[in-house]
């Protein structure tokens, strides 16, 4: 099976936006052993979209078109597809009804533009979109298949999961290439690379990819071939990778998150968490609560930007701030211990630092961060960090380091 | 002048790399008023590259091809271009000499593969590459122009500066394309579109682009032509756009953020803010503190996930939660008022809701959110929302709606 991807949207031809949907689509195709032979981007121009579809549909078995299904006048993918295939557009009553229901739930009435989203290429299957008003469409053309998908990433992903994935499972040859990923937090890429060096020799350099992003390194193991030998090879590589990287591995798989792993550890041990943050400004609590069900173990947190609030909300003695400065080891410890006691949790995290761009000094430059983890009935842990990068990066890395510090502490509590 | 971009490289069809060269090329084209009509990516496959070049060269005046000029066996852009144009490849002695000199300087001798880089499409001008062994090429075809450029970003940029830029200056109409953007928060795309309908008629549909992302709609106004008329046209469009959209416009420009605008309003009025969040879990405080210098107006916040903490940290009477539930108008109001009083700010925001996936009921489904803004000495404002989407989306939209609610309140305080 050979596939092509067409992204529609004039904004994708400008100088600040790329078609990132194609990366996620490419991953799906890869995992089913489908060869992606061509990607293209055209603007919101009916004739051009139509020409592109007409050209591509002759070249590939599976054509994924994303974008241009919305309600505005420049959303013309429906019309372009109909023109390319020489078929009429038909208003689908079921979609009209769904749009009307959706608007009614919000107390509104759809406009004529909204109704355009119910136009379907003759013979197409409607792909229900529960998260937007524009449905997708699946059209068969002489044994080839064309999917019209929304351009909004969130909606696209859901339609892909619901409709494209089963199609691929049924029609693609099945897992020619398979990969597994180990994830490591807050370790340098060069360290990960060195630890993996013996595996490069054993399994080949091309079987292992090391990808760094802020605060995280992903190690991807690839294997081709028949299912059984491929799986065995992957299992061996993963085992060796885990042995080489040790406790630094926080998860396996592309989907896992550090906050999810920490949450699972807390939930499994029946422990609760509270946070007190200064420089991260709520990012730590926000990450912890991204996880569905986090209310089982997260009680709450305080964001103490003004120094007085460090005392009011987390019980930090004002004289500590006066003596050591708000960004200091004693204040980080007091934040962690104070929030743990006040909020009544077993674990407390304190974060204080200088995210920049202002506020740095020679002694405490931008990027200086103090972290503390308080544990009921045990000594409080502390780490001092000098983090690189701008405000956003410092905040991200500080929250990442705090989660990783708690993760390691939770592992030890378990004796592993 | 209409242009197309073709990126060559099998790695660009995978799931972790995008053709980012095209963004910088697009910016160059934009600044010369050249319309980019199509971008595509193909792998290192001679027949496919040739087909792509043959197709594109008939459609555009300027075709920029990047990648596939290196010395390895999979670098086949030269051969593909020659095939597409039906011209032979000729070894260019000047390039051979340059390659030999380059290798000699490193004490090495070029291989046969390295010499392949001296092959030039008949009639092409060689574009010297001081930073790599592969030169670029410029080929004229029936009044159209094709540039073959290296894929390495650093080398590409230098050839673009040295050869493409002068070509654009000489051949493009000049009088660039310029754009300005108005930003609207928490209004439906369809509403924005309808309000702008009279402007579409007046200025042309292609001059105005409406781009929706979660909780935000961007309206981009484009104008071509000589500087003065272009500017005047843009100013007129912006004035009309602002009149059509009214107070819904929160900012002009691509860089502004809603949290930044709210921060500027607070700072300009010398007012302070505190937040009390349940379902957003710290996201609201995190957004407010993304803004450098937010400590001028943001005192702090509380994340009250556990119901008891709504009382402990924000003084919500437990009987309110018992009588109305944690997700209710009275609790949102009490959160906003309580956090404002406890933290000593002029403004307080309270957010309580059901982000999902669990916790919904028939009466209060997932997406139910209550927002309140408390103001010192004035009645507290309240809004009830039903937000669409998953957990992440509901949280994002709730924080967006809270910021927008505060923005509107700050505008009114000023009497505008």
Coordinates of N, CA and C in Angstrom, one line a residue, chain B residues 321-405:
Chain B
X321 N -20.5 24.3 49.3 CA -20.2 23.1 48.6 C -21.2 22.0 48.8
X322 N -21.6 21.8 50.1 CA -22.6 20.8 50.4 C -23.9 21.1 49.7
X323 N -24.4 22.3 49.7 CA -25.7 22.6 49.2 C -25.7 22.7 47.6
X324 N -24.7 23.2 47.0 CA -24.8 23.4 45.5 C -23.8 22.5 44.7
X325 N -22.9 21.8 45.4 CA -21.9 21.0 44.7 C -20.7 21.9 44.5
X326 N -19.5 21.3 44.3 CA -18.3 22.1 44.1 C -18.3 22.8 42.8
X327 N -19.0 22.3 41.8 CA -19.1 22.9 40.5 C -20.4 23.7 40.4
X328 N -20.4 24.9 40.8 CA -21.7 25.7 40.9 C -21.4 27.2 40.9
X329 N -22.4 28.0 40.6 CA -22.2 29.4 40.6 C -21.8 29.9 42.0
X330 N -22.4 29.5 43.1 CA -22.0 30.1 44.4 C -20.6 29.7 44.8
X331 N -20.1 28.5 44.4 CA -18.8 28.2 44.8 C -17.8 29.0 43.9
X332 N -18.1 29.2 42.6 CA -17.2 30.0 41.8 C -17.1 31.4 42.4
X333 N -18.2 32.0 42.8 CA -18.2 33.3 43.3 C -17.4 33.3 44.6
X334 N -17.6 32.3 45.5 CA -16.9 32.3 46.8 C -15.4 32.1 46.6
X335 N -15.0 31.3 45.6 CA -13.6 31.1 45.3 C -12.9 32.5 44.9
X336 N -13.6 33.2 44.0 CA -13.1 34.5 43.5 C -13.0 35.5 44.6
X337 N -14.0 35.6 45.4 CA -14.1 36.5 46.5 C -13.1 36.1 47.6
X338 N -13.1 34.9 47.9 CA -12.2 34.4 49.0 C -10.7 34.6 48.7
X339 N -10.3 34.2 47.4 CA -8.9 34.3 47.1 C -8.5 35.8 47.0
X340 N -9.4 36.6 46.5 CA -9.1 38.1 46.5 C -8.9 38.6 47.9
X341 N -9.8 38.3 48.8 CA -9.6 38.8 50.1 C -8.4 38.2 50.9
X342 N -8.2 36.9 50.8 CA -7.1 36.3 51.5 C -5.7 36.7 51.0
X343 N -5.6 36.9 49.6 CA -4.3 37.2 49.1 C -4.1 38.7 48.9
X344 N -5.2 39.5 49.2 CA -5.1 40.9 49.2 C -4.9 41.6 47.9
X345 N -5.6 41.1 46.8 CA -5.5 41.7 45.5 C -6.8 42.5 45.2
X346 N -6.8 43.3 44.1 CA -8.0 44.0 43.7 C -8.9 43.1 42.9
X347 N -8.3 42.2 42.1 CA -9.1 41.3 41.3 C -8.9 39.8 41.8
X348 N -10.0 39.1 41.7 CA -9.8 37.6 42.0 C -10.6 36.8 41.0
X349 N -10.0 35.7 40.5 CA -10.7 34.9 39.6 C -11.0 33.5 40.3
X350 N -12.2 33.0 40.1 CA -12.5 31.7 40.6 C -13.0 30.8 39.4
X351 N -12.4 29.6 39.3 CA -12.8 28.7 38.3 C -13.1 27.3 38.9
X352 N -14.3 26.8 38.6 CA -14.6 25.5 39.0 C -15.4 24.8 37.9
X353 N -15.1 23.5 37.7 CA -15.7 22.9 36.5 C -15.4 21.4 36.5
X354 N -15.9 20.8 35.4 CA -15.7 19.3 35.2 C -14.9 19.2 33.9
X355 N -13.6 18.9 34.0 CA -12.8 18.8 32.8 C -12.9 17.4 32.2
X356 N -13.4 16.4 32.9 CA -13.5 15.1 32.4 C -12.2 14.3 32.5
X357 N -12.1 13.1 32.0 CA -13.2 12.4 31.3 C -14.3 11.9 32.4
X358 N -13.9 11.8 33.6 CA -14.9 11.3 34.6 C -15.5 12.5 35.3
X359 N -16.5 12.3 36.2 CA -17.1 13.3 37.0 C -18.3 14.0 36.5
X360 N -18.7 13.7 35.2 CA -19.8 14.3 34.7 C -21.1 13.7 35.1
X361 N -22.2 14.4 35.0 CA -23.5 13.8 35.3 C -24.5 14.4 34.3
X362 N -25.8 14.0 34.3 CA -26.8 14.5 33.3 C -26.9 16.0 33.6
X363 N -27.0 16.3 34.8 CA -27.2 17.7 35.2 C -26.0 18.6 34.9
X364 N -24.8 18.0 35.2 CA -23.6 18.8 35.1 C -22.6 17.9 34.2
X365 N -22.8 17.9 32.9 CA -21.9 17.1 32.1 C -20.5 17.6 32.0
X366 N -19.6 16.7 31.5 CA -18.2 17.2 31.3 C -18.2 18.4 30.4
X367 N -17.4 19.4 30.8 CA -17.4 20.7 30.1 C -18.2 21.8 30.8
X368 N -18.9 21.4 31.9 CA -19.6 22.4 32.7 C -18.5 23.2 33.5
X369 N -18.5 24.5 33.3 CA -17.5 25.3 34.0 C -18.2 26.6 34.5
X370 N -17.9 27.0 35.8 CA -18.4 28.2 36.3 C -17.2 29.1 36.6
X371 N -17.3 30.4 36.1 CA -16.2 31.3 36.2 C -16.8 32.5 37.1
X372 N -15.9 33.1 37.9 CA -16.3 34.3 38.6 C -15.1 35.3 38.6
X373 N -15.4 36.6 38.5 CA -14.4 37.6 38.7 C -14.9 38.5 39.8
X374 N -14.1 38.5 40.9 CA -14.4 39.4 42.0 C -13.6 40.7 41.9
X375 N -14.2 41.8 42.2 CA -13.5 43.1 42.1 C -13.7 43.8 43.5
X376 N -12.7 44.4 44.0 CA -12.7 45.1 45.3 C -13.9 46.1 45.2
X377 N -14.8 46.0 46.2 CA -15.8 47.0 46.3 C -16.9 47.0 45.3
X378 N -17.0 46.0 44.4 CA -18.0 45.9 43.4 C -18.6 44.5 43.3
X379 N -19.8 44.4 42.7 CA -20.4 43.1 42.6 C -19.5 42.1 41.8
X380 N -19.5 40.9 42.3 CA -18.8 39.8 41.6 C -19.5 39.4 40.3
X381 N -18.8 39.2 39.2 CA -19.4 38.7 37.9 C -19.3 37.2 37.9
X382 N -20.3 36.6 37.1 CA -20.3 35.2 37.0 C -20.6 34.8 35.6
X383 N -20.0 33.7 35.1 CA -20.5 33.1 33.8 C -20.5 31.6 33.9
X384 N -21.5 31.0 33.3 CA -21.6 29.6 33.3 C -21.3 29.1 31.8
X385 N -20.5 28.1 31.6 CA -20.1 27.7 30.3 C -20.4 26.2 30.1
X386 N -20.6 25.8 28.9 CA -20.6 24.4 28.5 C -19.5 24.3 27.4
X387 N -18.3 23.8 27.8 CA -17.2 23.8 26.8 C -17.1 22.4 26.1
X388 N -16.8 22.4 24.8 CA -16.7 21.2 24.1 C -15.2 20.6 24.2
X389 N -15.1 19.3 23.9 CA -13.8 18.7 23.8 C -13.4 17.9 25.0
X390 N -12.1 17.4 24.9 CA -11.6 16.5 26.0 C -11.1 17.3 27.1
X391 N -10.5 16.6 28.1 CA -9.9 17.2 29.3 C -9.0 18.4 29.0
X392 N -8.1 18.2 28.1 CA -7.1 19.2 27.8 C -7.8 20.5 27.2
X393 N -8.7 20.2 26.3 CA -9.4 21.3 25.6 C -10.3 22.1 26.6
X394 N -11.0 21.3 27.4 CA -11.9 22.0 28.4 C -11.1 22.9 29.3
X395 N -9.9 22.4 29.8 CA -9.1 23.2 30.6 C -8.5 24.4 29.9
X396 N -8.1 24.2 28.7 CA -7.6 25.4 27.9 C -8.6 26.4 27.7
X397 N -9.8 26.0 27.3 CA -10.9 26.9 27.0 C -11.4 27.6 28.3
X398 N -11.4 26.9 29.4 CA -11.8 27.5 30.7 C -10.8 28.6 31.1
X399 N -9.5 28.4 30.9 CA -8.5 29.4 31.2 C -8.7 30.6 30.3
X400 N -8.9 30.3 29.0 CA -9.1 31.3 28.0 C -10.3 32.2 28.3
X401 N -11.4 31.5 28.6 CA -12.6 32.3 29.0 C -12.5 33.1 30.2
X402 N -11.7 32.6 31.2 CA -11.5 33.4 32.4 C -10.7 34.6 32.1
X403 N -9.6 34.5 31.3 CA -8.8 35.6 31.0 C -9.6 36.6 30.2
X404 N -10.4 36.1 29.2 CA -11.2 37.0 28.4 C -12.3 37.8 29.3
X405 N -12.8 37.1 30.2 CA -13.8 37.7 31.1 C -13.1 38.8 31.9

